[in-house]
PDB file of C-alpha atoms in Angstrom:
ATOM      1  CA  MET A   1      84.299 -79.784  50.267  1.00 47.00           C
ATOM      2  CA  LEU A   2      86.251 -76.728  51.383  1.00 48.00           C
ATOM      3  CA  THR A   3      88.997 -75.411  49.140  1.00 49.00           C
ATOM      4  CA  ALA A   4      91.928 -73.152  49.834  1.00 48.00           C
ATOM      5  CA  SER A   5      91.768 -69.459  48.865  1.00 50.00           C
ATOM      6  CA  PRO A   6      94.274 -68.264  46.204  1.00 55.00           C
ATOM      7  CA  GLY A   7      97.630 -67.395  47.650  1.00 54.00           C
ATOM      8  CA  LEU A   8      97.179 -69.523  50.803  1.00 50.00           C
ATOM      9  CA  PRO A   9      98.707 -72.933  51.541  1.00 53.00           C
ATOM     10  CA  PRO A  10      96.531 -75.868  50.437  1.00 54.00           C
ATOM     11  CA  THR A  11      95.592 -76.642  54.082  1.00 53.00           C
ATOM     12  CA  ALA A  12      94.437 -73.095  54.856  1.00 52.00           C
ATOM     13  CA  THR A  13      90.745 -72.391  54.339  1.00 56.00           C
ATOM     14  CA  PRO A  14      88.871 -69.138  55.096  1.00 57.00           C
ATOM     15  CA  GLY A  15      87.551 -70.739  58.336  1.00 59.00           C
ATOM     16  CA  ASN A  16      90.733 -72.275  59.364  1.00 60.00           C
ATOM     17  CA  PRO A  17      93.259 -70.671  61.848  1.00 56.00           C
ATOM     18  CA  SER A  18      96.183 -71.574  59.579  1.00 57.00           C
ATOM     19  CA  THR A  19      94.936 -68.664  57.402  1.00 58.00           C
ATOM     20  CA  THR A  20      96.414 -66.254  59.885  1.00 58.00           C
ATOM     21  CA  LEU A  21      99.763 -67.964  59.497  1.00 67.00           C
ATOM     22  CA  ALA A  22      99.659 -67.476  55.705  1.00 68.00           C
ATOM     23  CA  ASN A  23      99.070 -63.720  56.260  1.00 74.00           C
ATOM     24  CA  ASP A  24     102.194 -63.690  58.422  1.00 79.00           C
ATOM     25  CA  LEU A  25     104.386 -64.635  55.583  1.00 79.00           C
ATOM     26  CA  PRO A  26     106.713 -62.036  54.108  1.00 80.00           C
ATOM     27  CA  ILE A  27     105.115 -60.105  51.278  1.00 79.00           C
ATOM     28  CA  PRO A  28     107.382 -61.522  48.511  1.00 76.00           C
ATOM     29  CA  LEU A  29     106.359 -64.992  49.485  1.00 77.00           C
ATOM     30  CA  ARG A  30     102.715 -64.106  49.551  1.00 78.00           C
ATOM     31  CA  LYS A  31     102.707 -62.391  46.216  1.00 77.00           C
ATOM     32  CA  GLY A  32     104.889 -64.891  44.473  1.00 74.00           C
ATOM     33  CA  LYS A  33     107.068 -64.381  41.437  1.00 75.00           C
ATOM     34  CA  ARG A  34     106.033 -61.570  39.088  1.00 72.00           C
ATOM     35  CA  SER A  35     106.409 -61.654  35.314  1.00 73.00           C
ATOM     36  CA  ARG A  36     108.402 -59.063  33.484  1.00 71.00           C
ATOM     37  CA  THR A  37     106.908 -56.712  30.871  1.00 70.00           C
ATOM     38  CA  ALA A  38     106.422 -58.198  27.445  1.00 71.00           C
ATOM     39  CA  HIS A  39     107.896 -55.063  25.843  1.00 68.00           C
ATOM     40  CA  PRO A  40     111.066 -53.828  27.652  1.00 70.00           C
ATOM     41  CA  LEU A  41     112.360 -50.467  26.746  1.00 69.00           C
ATOM     42  CA  ALA A  42     115.599 -51.994  25.563  1.00 66.00           C
ATOM     43  CA  ASN A  43     113.817 -53.638  22.664  1.00 68.00           C
ATOM     44  CA  SER A  44     112.558 -50.311  21.247  1.00 69.00           C
ATOM     45  CA  LEU A  45     115.500 -47.966  22.052  1.00 70.00           C
ATOM     46  CA  PHE A  46     117.578 -47.221  18.951  1.00 76.00           C
ATOM     47  CA  TYR A  47     120.978 -45.663  19.828  1.00 75.00           C
ATOM     48  CA  GLN A  48     121.180 -44.218  16.266  1.00 79.00           C
ATOM     49  CA  TYR A  49     118.439 -41.665  17.091  1.00 82.00           C
ATOM     50  CA  LEU A  50     120.196 -40.427  20.256  1.00 84.00           C
ATOM     51  CA  CYS A  51     122.512 -37.464  20.164  1.00 88.00           C
ATOM     52  CA  PRO A  52     126.247 -38.436  20.704  1.00 90.00           C
ATOM     53  CA  LYS A  53     126.210 -37.255  24.319  1.00 92.00           C
ATOM     54  CA  TYR A  54     123.157 -39.379  25.301  1.00 87.00           C
ATOM     55  CA  ARG A  55     124.342 -42.387  23.272  1.00 85.00           C
ATOM     56  CA  ALA A  56     127.767 -42.382  25.124  1.00 87.00           C
ATOM     57  CA  PHE A  57     125.946 -42.035  28.512  1.00 87.00           C
ATOM     58  CA  SER A  58     123.408 -44.843  27.713  1.00 81.00           C
ATOM     59  CA  MET A  59     126.080 -47.160  26.445  1.00 80.00           C
ATOM     60  CA  SER A  60     128.219 -46.500  29.478  1.00 83.00           C
ATOM     61  CA  LEU A  61     125.334 -47.682  31.723  1.00 80.00           C
ATOM     62  CA  SER A  62     125.443 -51.197  30.465  1.00 74.00           C
ATOM     63  CA  SER A  63     129.160 -51.486  31.399  1.00 76.00           C
ATOM     64  CA  VAL A  64     128.575 -50.551  35.041  1.00 76.00           C
ATOM     65  CA  SER A  65     128.458 -53.535  37.395  1.00 81.00           C
ATOM     66  CA  ILE A  66     126.237 -53.016  40.368  1.00 84.00           C
ATOM     67  CA  PRO A  67     126.942 -55.360  43.284  1.00 88.00           C
ATOM     68  CA  ASN A  68     123.922 -57.299  44.621  1.00 88.00           C
ATOM     69  CA  THR A  69     125.060 -58.108  48.078  1.00 90.00           C
ATOM     70  CA  TYR A  70     127.039 -56.379  50.908  1.00 89.00           C
ATOM     71  CA  CYS A  71     129.986 -58.808  50.384  1.00 91.00           C
ATOM     72  CA  GLU A  72     130.137 -58.033  46.705  1.00 91.00           C
ATOM     73  CA  THR A  73     130.151 -54.293  47.517  1.00 90.00           C
ATOM     74  CA  LEU A  74     133.148 -54.676  49.768  1.00 91.00           C
ATOM     75  CA  ARG A  75     135.114 -56.505  47.063  1.00 92.00           C
ATOM     76  CA  HIS A  76     135.116 -53.381  44.811  1.00 91.00           C
ATOM     77  CA  PRO A  77     137.189 -50.463  46.172  1.00 93.00           C
ATOM     78  CA  ALA A  78     134.900 -47.773  44.465  1.00 92.00           C
ATOM     79  CA  TRP A  79     131.690 -49.330  45.824  1.00 91.00           C
ATOM     80  CA  LYS A  80     133.224 -49.752  49.311  1.00 94.00           C
ATOM     81  CA  MET A  81     134.275 -46.054  49.356  1.00 94.00           C
ATOM     82  CA  ALA A  82     130.813 -44.990  48.265  1.00 93.00           C
ATOM     83  CA  LEU A  83     129.340 -47.181  51.083  1.00 91.00           C
ATOM     84  CA  ASP A  84     131.762 -45.755  53.672  1.00 93.00           C
ATOM     85  CA  GLU A  85     130.758 -42.199  52.553  1.00 94.00           C
ATOM     86  CA  GLU A  86     127.102 -42.979  52.931  1.00 92.00           C
ATOM     87  CA  MET A  87     127.475 -44.521  56.361  1.00 90.00           C
ATOM     88  CA  SER A  88     129.572 -41.612  57.578  1.00 92.00           C
ATOM     89  CA  ALA A  89     126.913 -39.209  56.325  1.00 92.00           C
ATOM     90  CA  LEU A  90     124.275 -41.103  58.208  1.00 90.00           C
ATOM     91  CA  ILE A  91     126.320 -41.169  61.470  1.00 90.00           C
ATOM     92  CA  GLU A  92     127.108 -37.491  61.128  1.00 88.00           C
ATOM     93  CA  GLY A  93     123.398 -36.759  60.459  1.00 85.00           C
ATOM     94  CA  GLY A  94     122.418 -38.436  63.740  1.00 81.00           C
ATOM     95  CA  MET A  95     120.929 -41.606  62.290  1.00 75.00           C
ATOM     96  CA  GLY A  96     123.564 -43.778  64.032  1.00 62.00           C
ATOM     97  CA  ALA A  97     123.663 -47.597  63.759  1.00 61.00           C
ATOM     98  CA  CYS A  98     120.082 -48.207  64.769  1.00 60.00           C
ATOM     99  CA  GLY A  99     118.296 -45.738  62.571  1.00 53.00           C
ATOM    100  CA  GLY A 100     117.186 -43.416  65.319  1.00 53.00           C
ATOM    101  CA  THR A 101     118.307 -40.012  66.271  1.00 52.00           C
ATOM    102  CA  SER A 102     121.033 -39.732  68.920  1.00 48.00           C
TER     103      SER A 102
END
């Protein structure tokens, strides 16, 4: 009995043409969900040992909201302005809308 290789759909076997289709999947779908580290830095960072300047900086980071989508970015005036500045810089630098030089 033939079995599927790990990471391939159950119907795909090494000698089956559907294996090629599995290789055409986007990388995130092929690799699957990754687990996070068991020991994140946040669990071992003690603010009391930081100098006041770094403590204030590190605590301010947790209050910053970073948009995850383009639509969220446009809802926040400061993020929209930063996006507009970056786009202007790309256009002025010759990158244009397609990513190529003009």
